[in-house]
Amino acid sequence: MSLEQFKNRNVGTQNYVKLDLDHTPTSGWCQFKQVVKRTFKPELFVGLWVTLREMINALFRGKMHTTQYPFEKLPISPRYRAIHDMLRLLESGHYRCIGCGLCEKICIANCITMETRYDENQRKEVSEYTINFGRCIFCGYCAEVCPELAIVHGQRYETASEQRASFSLFEDMLTPIDQLNLQQEYQGFGAVSPNADENIKKTPLAY
Amino acid sequence: MSEVQTVDNMVTISIDGVEYKAKEGEYILNAARANDVFIPAICYLTRCSPTLACRLCLVEADGKQVYACNTKVKDGMSVTVDTPNILEERRAMMEVYDVNHPLQCGVCDQSGECELQNYTLEMQVDSQTYAIKDTERHTANWSSVLHYDAGLCIVCERCTTVCKDMIGDSALKTTKRGGDKLDKSLKDSMPKDAYAMWNKLQKSIIAPSNGTGSTDCSDCGECIAVCPVGALVSRDFQYTTNAWDLKRIPAVSAHSSDGFAIYYETKPRSISDRREKIFRVTNEWNFVSLDGSARFGYDFENEDVTKDEKAFANAVEALKKAETIRFNSVISNEEALMLQTLKEKLGVKLYNPEVRPFQKFLKLYSEASGKSLYNSDSTKAMKCDFVVSVGGALRNDSPGLKYAFNNIQKMNKGAGLYFHPVGDKLIPTFGKNVEMFIHKAGLEEASLYLLLDLFADKSKLPADVKDYIESFENGKLIDMLGGDSEKFMAGFDKMMKKKEKFVLMVGEDYYGHPKAENLAKLIVLLEETAGFEVVMNPPKSNALGVALICDLDDEATGYTVGYNENGDFRLSALGDGDLDLPAFNQQEGTVTTLSKRVVPTNVAIDYGGYVLNDLMAELVDAPRLTIDWTPYLPTDKGYKSVAFDDLANSFDNAGNDNRGYLLDVTTKEVELPSVEKFDENATLEGDIVYRCNPPRQFSDFSDKAHQIFEAFGLYASEERAKELGSKVEVVFENGSIEVDVVVDKKMEGNIVALSDFKSAQNVYELFGESRYATVTIREV
Amino acid sequence: METATMLPEVTAAGVIIKAVLILAVIAAIAGFGTYIERKVLAFMQRRLGPQHVGPFGLLQLAADGIKLFTKEDIIPQHANKIIFAVAPVITAATAFIALAAVPVFPDFTIPLLDIYVPSIASDVNVGILFVLGMMAAGLYGPLLAGMAQANKWGIIGSARTAIQFLSYEVVTGLSILAPIMMVGSLSFVDFNNYQADGTWIVVYQPVAFVLFLIAGYAETNRTPFDLLEHEAEIVSGYVTEYSGMRWGLFFIGEYANMITIGVIASIVFLGGYNDFWIFPGWLMIIAKIAFSFFFMLWVRAAWPHIRPDQLMWLCWKVLMPLAVVNVVITGIVMMIVG
């Protein structure tokens, strides 16, 4: 594509498409006509009708829009980057993290730290793992780089707490072993939200 | 540059159409590397023999496909690195290497510093053509430090090569893998060299060469360093961190006098404890090979020190009233200069029993020779082809010289003579042309006379010496030194064949020898009449620096301040003194190495306490920093007035050591010294104890490191240890010591070796200057 | 008139009781109005509105009251402190004084004390004039508030107050002149009685009604004419520097004025408190005022603001001429018919 059209900065010479607006009234009579037209055109009443209709919709047709947040929650998009989750292997229940340290490396806020060691089974074991949520910018690189889909962004977005550290240890993020059946697989970065269909609406310009 | 490049030993070759200068007789690969030209190669190690295991270095030279690692350059040679055929071969080779290689890069300790990964990407291997049934391969711990994962091994044989050609332990070999045979049809279908490489790969795996499950070696860990993949790692390091998290700090090994260039690799020790910790030590393994103390003896730092003002005030008081400062050789040049300044300004005595004999011997030597220092070093020694070691337990005292001794045999088709009262079973395994003389303690002069007899240009010798030598007929000297004269003389001509450069390695025994002056003169005579280069082994660490900088005294008197040594007041970097000072990995400064090089070392671990310079500022006068002393090192001793921050700290691609600077050696014309005859009957008789540390142990600092396991004790050969029992009391003339008996399977003969690395045991006092003592040994 | 003769005597006690009643009830309603406004606007935007304090959020009013009373009373450093303090009182006071001449509830007698409480605290015979006058005097509230607070937004707010209130006072007066001509009285009771036959004045005077509503919105500072404190343009206009209960007084005044306008519109144009079909008069007047109030909220939800220049243009070039023409035509028709 040529950049010519962008380089022409002489305002007014571009090919603007003009909206089909009424002409500006020139005489007093024209202005009066415009006022009368605007006054008695039902547009004002369209406005009144729309608001009234929405009120009726809300009150009597159950189309109230409000989600009463602390009491009811909307499902969040799988793309949302909330507090991290550490997933387990469904087969064995063992945590997936292999301690490769890529998340630690890629972390641009430098908030992930891990300790690994050689364990009794001659495997690399993650002995400690922590994310400093005071620093974390929730960029999602750690989840993106993880070769084992072990660290993912979870659903916990309510991160107010007396201690930032309350979320940050491996055990806090790890799926509890008794809730393994509820563990949600990571959908990936292009995933659509579960209620995506409901959320599709006509644009309000349709009227 | 260590060697002057002259026009006549340089040839011109062209690589990919560009002309380069190369040393004659060099391998194409080395010539290319020296000129910053990249030729892929996995198995080749500079300074070691080509193994031809990987075959990646295939190039076309003058129209013929050759391996760059074992083809020598010729004048006018035209080399092409990449031809279509070679590229195909290389890609096939990398595909073969990737066959069945476990995909555990995520946890592998190589963590990206992997040559397999690098070359796989370099050759753009994006698909796999080959496959074969995998063989079950087990992981194993080979020793207290070595961990081998056969699954990750690509059998490049670098570990076996370095162990054999450089270290000399030959503790590793290739063994049968028991893999499936390759499909015959592949022979025609796949590139020729790749097939041959795969064929060999399917048959071999690495194992300890003694046939057991564990290596019988000095635990130097060089095999770990050279491993291109994560197959060989240190047990302590395994799975503890990723390489990319580590901060590399160029430094100098604190233990042996070789001054090995090392990198301390540090990172915070844990999530809750953010203090830096050294996780491992690495090295430029193509250019320098470490011993076990340098690689594993790194965690001797003085931890958690804060500025204790009271202790500091006490230290100032103690130094003010001190008559003597006792110290050892684990000290930087700058600190040595500070102590010397104290001596000059406050008049204290400097007492250092480790270095004093060496200092005296150097003086004797330079008086006799007119040279301010010996003329060779470990790098130069490696280029010789006949090596003689006298007066030192090479394996224990000087890993660098041991490597050179071995390397000469392996790489230069060399020969070697080893004179020592304590036999060492390892030395003869270095090569066919190595002869070991286990002579009686006290006959050191005889060994030098024998060398004069064997090598000297008789016409140059003073007449009396010539006559004296000729008075020993029919190999009497050889027999006297414990050799078999007939057998030796029969083989000697073969040993001497095509030998051009001779080097004499002088060990610590000579320094404190009662006849040290005569020995020094004999060495000078050898140098002048037999064309020997001489290299001396400074006892430990920075002994050469101390010997050059400090004006040492013969004895300690009165109130003594010990610096890492015993004393009425102790300054210590070991954490047990009256005032803490930084350990060697916590301070910056310079070290004078065996190779007469002044090299900089840097701070790896933070230190919060007082340093010697603070005491100096209080006592006399001092610049702001310790390293501000560097330019004031004594220039009359060969030091240069160079600021610390201006010192280089690197190797170039050709392997030249550019660290720091070389000491200036001055030469005066002097006459040949007149030597004395030796006394045949001056030998020590009875139970003899030799002051000698086990390999990897040098001082309290190496002992503090958790991966150095060698114990303080009385080391003896297997037979002798049986006689002695498990614990003995060794009674000297002026005292006794109770120690455990430790078996050293590589020792030979009846002489036992008593460790001296614990300063608290005060072994130096027991021995006096000599390293040998006649004692009574009683079982406890 | 016939009904007047039946009424008991209006005593001072009755008037005081009435005044207190008006003050209490209207103030409460004004507060309640904020709740209603929030709820209605929320519903029209399909939201829930306040609902957590008390049942259906009814006690939100109390919560707001507590908040307003306990908030720190801040007087800016360079403000004219006396005027700054007096201005909100003027707004609230004029709004309530205006209600004195407006019939708010039907009359009743307190049974035991036998005190007659009239429907109008003070049935002056120039009731309408009094109410309009008082509302016009209310202009001093915002005007002084804006000027006293040493704040540029406040100054702009008070400038707008001056032009907007003064201009639309003309329209209000002219538009209501036509019904006054028809009824021939300035008393609200007469207006009510005029429409007792069930024919509302709005039928005769639709133009006057519309003009009165528009002008009324402008006088009460309601959308689409809330230029005095237009958040998008001048932060908060004349109330920028006010906090706590001082701020609250402005709003009690505004809501009281809204009710006053609702009452005037109901009585003058929409049949007053006459019975209608089966519905008794008191219910009708409440329903009419409530609808009037609701309509203000509805308009706020539906329509956007207009610009100050449009406001002036509309007043002087459209509404005022229309009102004059309406008065002239009313006069001519009355001449011909009457």
Coordinates of N, CA, C and O in Angstrom, one line a residue, chain B residues 276-364:
Chain B
E276 N 24.5 -13.6 47.5 CA 25.1 -14.3 46.4 C 25.8 -15.5 46.9 O 26.4 -15.5 47.9
K277 N 25.8 -16.5 46.0 CA 26.5 -17.8 46.4 C 27.1 -18.2 45.1 O 26.6 -18.1 44.0
I278 N 28.3 -18.8 45.2 CA 29.0 -19.4 44.0 C 28.4 -20.7 43.8 O 28.4 -21.6 44.7
F279 N 27.8 -20.9 42.6 CA 27.2 -22.2 42.3 C 28.2 -23.1 41.6 O 28.1 -24.3 41.7
R280 N 29.1 -22.6 40.8 CA 30.1 -23.4 40.2 C 31.2 -22.6 39.7 O 31.2 -21.3 39.7
V281 N 32.3 -23.3 39.3 CA 33.4 -22.6 38.7 C 33.5 -23.1 37.3 O 33.5 -24.3 37.0
T282 N 33.7 -22.2 36.3 CA 33.9 -22.7 34.9 C 35.2 -22.1 34.5 O 35.8 -21.2 35.1
N283 N 35.6 -22.6 33.3 CA 36.9 -22.1 32.8 C 36.9 -22.1 31.3 O 36.0 -22.7 30.6
E284 N 37.9 -21.5 30.7 CA 38.0 -21.5 29.2 C 38.8 -22.8 28.9 O 40.0 -22.8 28.7
W285 N 38.0 -23.9 28.8 CA 38.6 -25.2 28.8 C 39.5 -25.5 27.5 O 40.2 -26.4 27.5
N286 N 39.3 -24.6 26.5 CA 40.2 -24.8 25.4 C 41.6 -24.3 25.7 O 42.5 -24.8 25.0
F287 N 41.7 -23.5 26.6 CA 43.0 -22.8 26.8 C 43.6 -23.1 28.2 O 44.8 -22.9 28.4
V288 N 42.8 -23.4 29.2 CA 43.3 -23.7 30.5 C 42.5 -24.8 31.1 O 41.3 -24.9 31.0
S289 N 43.2 -25.7 31.7 CA 42.6 -26.9 32.4 C 42.8 -26.7 33.9 O 43.9 -26.5 34.3
L290 N 41.7 -26.9 34.6 CA 41.7 -26.7 36.0 C 42.0 -28.0 36.8 O 41.9 -29.1 36.2
D291 N 42.5 -27.8 38.0 CA 42.6 -29.0 38.9 C 41.3 -29.0 39.8 O 40.5 -28.0 39.7
G292 N 41.2 -30.0 40.6 CA 40.0 -30.1 41.4 C 39.9 -29.0 42.4 O 38.7 -28.6 42.7
S293 N 41.0 -28.5 42.9 CA 40.8 -27.4 43.9 C 40.3 -26.2 43.3 O 39.5 -25.5 43.9
A294 N 40.7 -25.9 42.1 CA 40.2 -24.7 41.4 C 38.8 -24.8 41.1 O 38.0 -23.9 41.2
R295 N 38.4 -26.0 40.6 CA 37.0 -26.2 40.1 C 36.0 -26.3 41.3 O 34.9 -25.8 41.2
F296 N 36.4 -27.1 42.3 CA 35.4 -27.4 43.3 C 35.7 -26.7 44.6 O 34.8 -26.6 45.5
G297 N 36.9 -26.2 44.8 CA 37.2 -25.5 46.1 C 36.9 -24.0 46.0 O 37.8 -23.2 46.0
Y298 N 35.6 -23.7 45.9 CA 35.3 -22.3 45.6 C 34.5 -21.6 46.8 O 34.5 -20.4 46.9
D299 N 33.9 -22.5 47.7 CA 33.0 -21.8 48.7 C 33.8 -21.7 50.0 O 33.4 -22.2 51.0
F300 N 34.8 -20.9 50.0 CA 35.6 -20.7 51.2 C 35.4 -19.3 51.7 O 36.2 -18.7 52.4
E301 N 34.4 -18.6 51.2 CA 34.2 -17.2 51.6 C 34.0 -17.0 53.1 O 33.5 -17.9 53.7
N302 N 34.3 -15.8 53.5 CA 34.1 -15.5 54.9 C 32.7 -14.8 55.0 O 32.5 -13.7 54.6
E303 N 31.8 -15.6 55.5 CA 30.4 -15.2 55.4 C 29.9 -14.3 56.5 O 30.4 -14.3 57.6
D304 N 28.9 -13.5 56.1 CA 28.2 -12.6 57.1 C 29.1 -11.8 58.0 O 28.9 -11.8 59.2
V305 N 30.1 -11.2 57.4 CA 31.0 -10.4 58.3 C 30.5 -9.0 58.3 O 30.1 -8.4 57.2
T306 N 30.4 -8.4 59.4 CA 30.1 -7.0 59.5 C 31.3 -6.2 60.1 O 32.2 -6.9 60.6
K307 N 31.2 -4.9 60.1 CA 32.3 -4.2 60.6 C 32.3 -4.2 62.1 O 31.5 -3.5 62.8
D308 N 33.2 -4.9 62.7 CA 33.2 -5.0 64.2 C 34.3 -4.1 64.7 O 35.5 -4.3 64.6
E309 N 33.8 -2.9 65.1 CA 34.8 -1.8 65.4 C 35.7 -2.2 66.6 O 36.9 -1.8 66.6
K310 N 35.2 -2.9 67.5 CA 36.0 -3.3 68.7 C 37.1 -4.2 68.2 O 38.3 -4.0 68.6
A311 N 36.7 -5.2 67.4 CA 37.8 -6.1 66.9 C 38.8 -5.4 66.1 O 40.0 -5.6 66.1
F312 N 38.3 -4.4 65.3 CA 39.2 -3.6 64.5 C 40.2 -2.8 65.4 O 41.4 -2.8 65.1
A313 N 39.7 -2.2 66.4 CA 40.5 -1.5 67.3 C 41.6 -2.4 67.9 O 42.8 -2.0 68.0
N314 N 41.1 -3.6 68.3 CA 42.0 -4.5 68.9 C 43.1 -4.9 67.9 O 44.3 -5.1 68.3
A315 N 42.7 -5.1 66.7 CA 43.6 -5.5 65.6 C 44.7 -4.4 65.4 O 45.9 -4.7 65.3
V316 N 44.2 -3.2 65.4 CA 45.2 -2.1 65.3 C 46.2 -2.1 66.4 O 47.4 -2.0 66.2
E317 N 45.7 -2.3 67.6 CA 46.6 -2.3 68.8 C 47.5 -3.5 68.7 O 48.8 -3.4 68.9
A318 N 47.0 -4.7 68.3 CA 47.8 -5.9 68.1 C 48.9 -5.6 67.1 O 50.1 -6.0 67.4
L319 N 48.6 -5.0 66.0 CA 49.6 -4.8 65.0 C 50.6 -3.8 65.4 O 51.8 -3.8 65.1
K320 N 50.2 -2.8 66.3 CA 51.1 -1.8 66.8 C 52.2 -2.4 67.6 O 53.4 -2.0 67.6
K321 N 51.7 -3.4 68.5 CA 52.7 -4.0 69.4 C 53.4 -5.2 68.8 O 54.2 -5.8 69.5
A322 N 52.9 -5.7 67.6 CA 53.4 -6.9 67.1 C 54.9 -6.8 66.7 O 55.4 -5.8 66.3
E323 N 55.6 -7.9 67.0 CA 57.0 -8.1 66.6 C 57.0 -8.8 65.3 O 57.9 -8.6 64.5
T324 N 56.1 -9.7 65.1 CA 56.1 -10.5 63.9 C 54.7 -10.6 63.3 O 53.7 -10.6 64.0
I325 N 54.6 -10.6 62.0 CA 53.4 -11.0 61.3 C 53.6 -12.3 60.6 O 54.6 -12.4 59.8
R326 N 52.8 -13.3 61.0 CA 53.0 -14.6 60.3 C 51.9 -14.7 59.3 O 50.7 -14.5 59.6
F327 N 52.2 -15.1 58.1 CA 51.2 -15.3 57.1 C 51.6 -16.4 56.1 O 52.6 -17.0 56.3
N328 N 50.7 -16.7 55.2 CA 51.0 -17.8 54.2 C 50.9 -17.2 52.8 O 50.9 -16.0 52.6
S329 N 50.8 -18.1 51.9 CA 50.8 -17.6 50.5 C 49.4 -17.3 49.9 O 49.3 -16.9 48.8
V330 N 48.4 -17.6 50.7 CA 47.0 -17.2 50.2 C 46.8 -15.8 50.5 O 46.1 -15.4 51.4
I331 N 47.3 -14.9 49.6 CA 47.3 -13.5 49.9 C 47.6 -12.8 48.5 O 48.4 -13.4 47.7
S332 N 47.0 -11.7 48.3 CA 47.2 -11.1 47.0 C 48.5 -10.3 47.0 O 49.1 -10.0 48.0
N333 N 49.0 -9.9 45.8 CA 50.2 -9.1 45.7 C 50.0 -7.8 46.5 O 50.9 -7.4 47.1
E334 N 48.8 -7.2 46.4 CA 48.6 -6.0 47.1 C 48.7 -6.1 48.6 O 49.3 -5.3 49.3
E335 N 48.1 -7.2 49.1 CA 48.2 -7.4 50.6 C 49.7 -7.7 51.0 O 50.1 -7.2 52.0
A336 N 50.4 -8.4 50.1 CA 51.8 -8.7 50.4 C 52.6 -7.4 50.5 O 53.4 -7.2 51.3
L337 N 52.2 -6.5 49.5 CA 52.9 -5.2 49.5 C 52.6 -4.4 50.8 O 53.4 -3.7 51.3
M338 N 51.3 -4.5 51.3 CA 50.9 -3.8 52.5 C 51.8 -4.4 53.6 O 52.3 -3.6 54.5
L339 N 51.9 -5.7 53.7 CA 52.7 -6.2 54.8 C 54.1 -5.8 54.8 O 54.7 -5.4 55.8
Q340 N 54.6 -5.7 53.5 CA 56.0 -5.3 53.4 C 56.1 -3.8 53.8 O 57.1 -3.4 54.5
T341 N 55.1 -3.0 53.5 CA 55.1 -1.6 53.9 C 55.1 -1.6 55.5 O 55.8 -0.7 56.0
L342 N 54.3 -2.4 56.1 CA 54.3 -2.5 57.6 C 55.7 -2.8 58.1 O 56.2 -2.2 59.1
K343 N 56.4 -3.7 57.4 CA 57.7 -4.1 57.8 C 58.6 -2.8 57.7 O 59.4 -2.5 58.6
E344 N 58.5 -2.1 56.6 CA 59.4 -1.0 56.4 C 59.1 0.1 57.4 O 60.0 0.8 57.9
K345 N 57.8 0.4 57.6 CA 57.4 1.5 58.5 C 57.4 1.2 60.0 O 57.7 2.0 60.8
L346 N 56.9 0.0 60.3 CA 56.8 -0.3 61.7 C 57.9 -1.3 62.2 O 58.0 -1.5 63.4
G347 N 58.7 -1.8 61.3 CA 59.8 -2.7 61.7 C 59.3 -4.1 62.1 O 60.1 -4.7 62.9
V348 N 58.1 -4.5 61.8 CA 57.8 -5.9 62.2 C 58.5 -6.9 61.3 O 59.0 -6.6 60.2
K349 N 58.6 -8.1 61.9 CA 59.1 -9.2 61.1 C 58.0 -9.9 60.3 O 56.9 -9.9 60.7
L350 N 58.4 -10.3 59.1 CA 57.4 -11.0 58.3 C 57.8 -12.5 58.3 O 58.9 -12.8 57.8
Y351 N 57.0 -13.3 58.8 CA 57.4 -14.7 58.9 C 56.4 -15.6 58.1 O 55.2 -15.5 58.2
N352 N 57.0 -16.3 57.1 CA 56.1 -17.1 56.2 C 56.9 -18.4 55.8 O 57.7 -18.4 54.9
P353 N 56.8 -19.4 56.7 CA 57.6 -20.6 56.5 C 57.3 -21.3 55.2 O 58.1 -22.1 54.7
E354 N 56.1 -21.0 54.6 CA 55.8 -21.7 53.3 C 56.7 -21.1 52.2 O 57.1 -21.8 51.3
V355 N 56.9 -19.8 52.2 CA 57.5 -19.1 51.1 C 59.0 -18.9 51.3 O 59.8 -18.8 50.3
R356 N 59.4 -18.7 52.6 CA 60.7 -18.3 52.9 C 61.8 -19.2 52.1 O 62.7 -18.6 51.5
P357 N 61.7 -20.5 52.2 CA 62.7 -21.3 51.5 C 62.7 -21.0 50.0 O 63.8 -21.0 49.3
F358 N 61.6 -20.9 49.4 CA 61.4 -20.6 48.0 C 62.1 -19.3 47.7 O 62.8 -19.1 46.7
Q359 N 61.9 -18.3 48.5 CA 62.5 -17.0 48.3 C 64.0 -17.1 48.3 O 64.7 -16.5 47.5
K360 N 64.5 -17.8 49.3 CA 65.9 -18.0 49.4 C 66.5 -18.7 48.1 O 67.5 -18.3 47.6
F361 N 65.8 -19.7 47.7 CA 66.2 -20.5 46.6 C 66.2 -19.6 45.3 O 67.1 -19.7 44.5
L362 N 65.2 -18.8 45.2 CA 65.1 -17.9 44.0 C 66.4 -17.0 44.0 O 66.9 -16.7 42.9
K363 N 66.7 -16.6 45.2 CA 67.8 -15.7 45.3 C 69.1 -16.4 44.9 O 69.9 -15.9 44.1
L364 N 69.3 -17.6 45.4 CA 70.4 -18.4 45.1 C 70.5 -18.6 43.6 O 71.5 -18.5 42.9

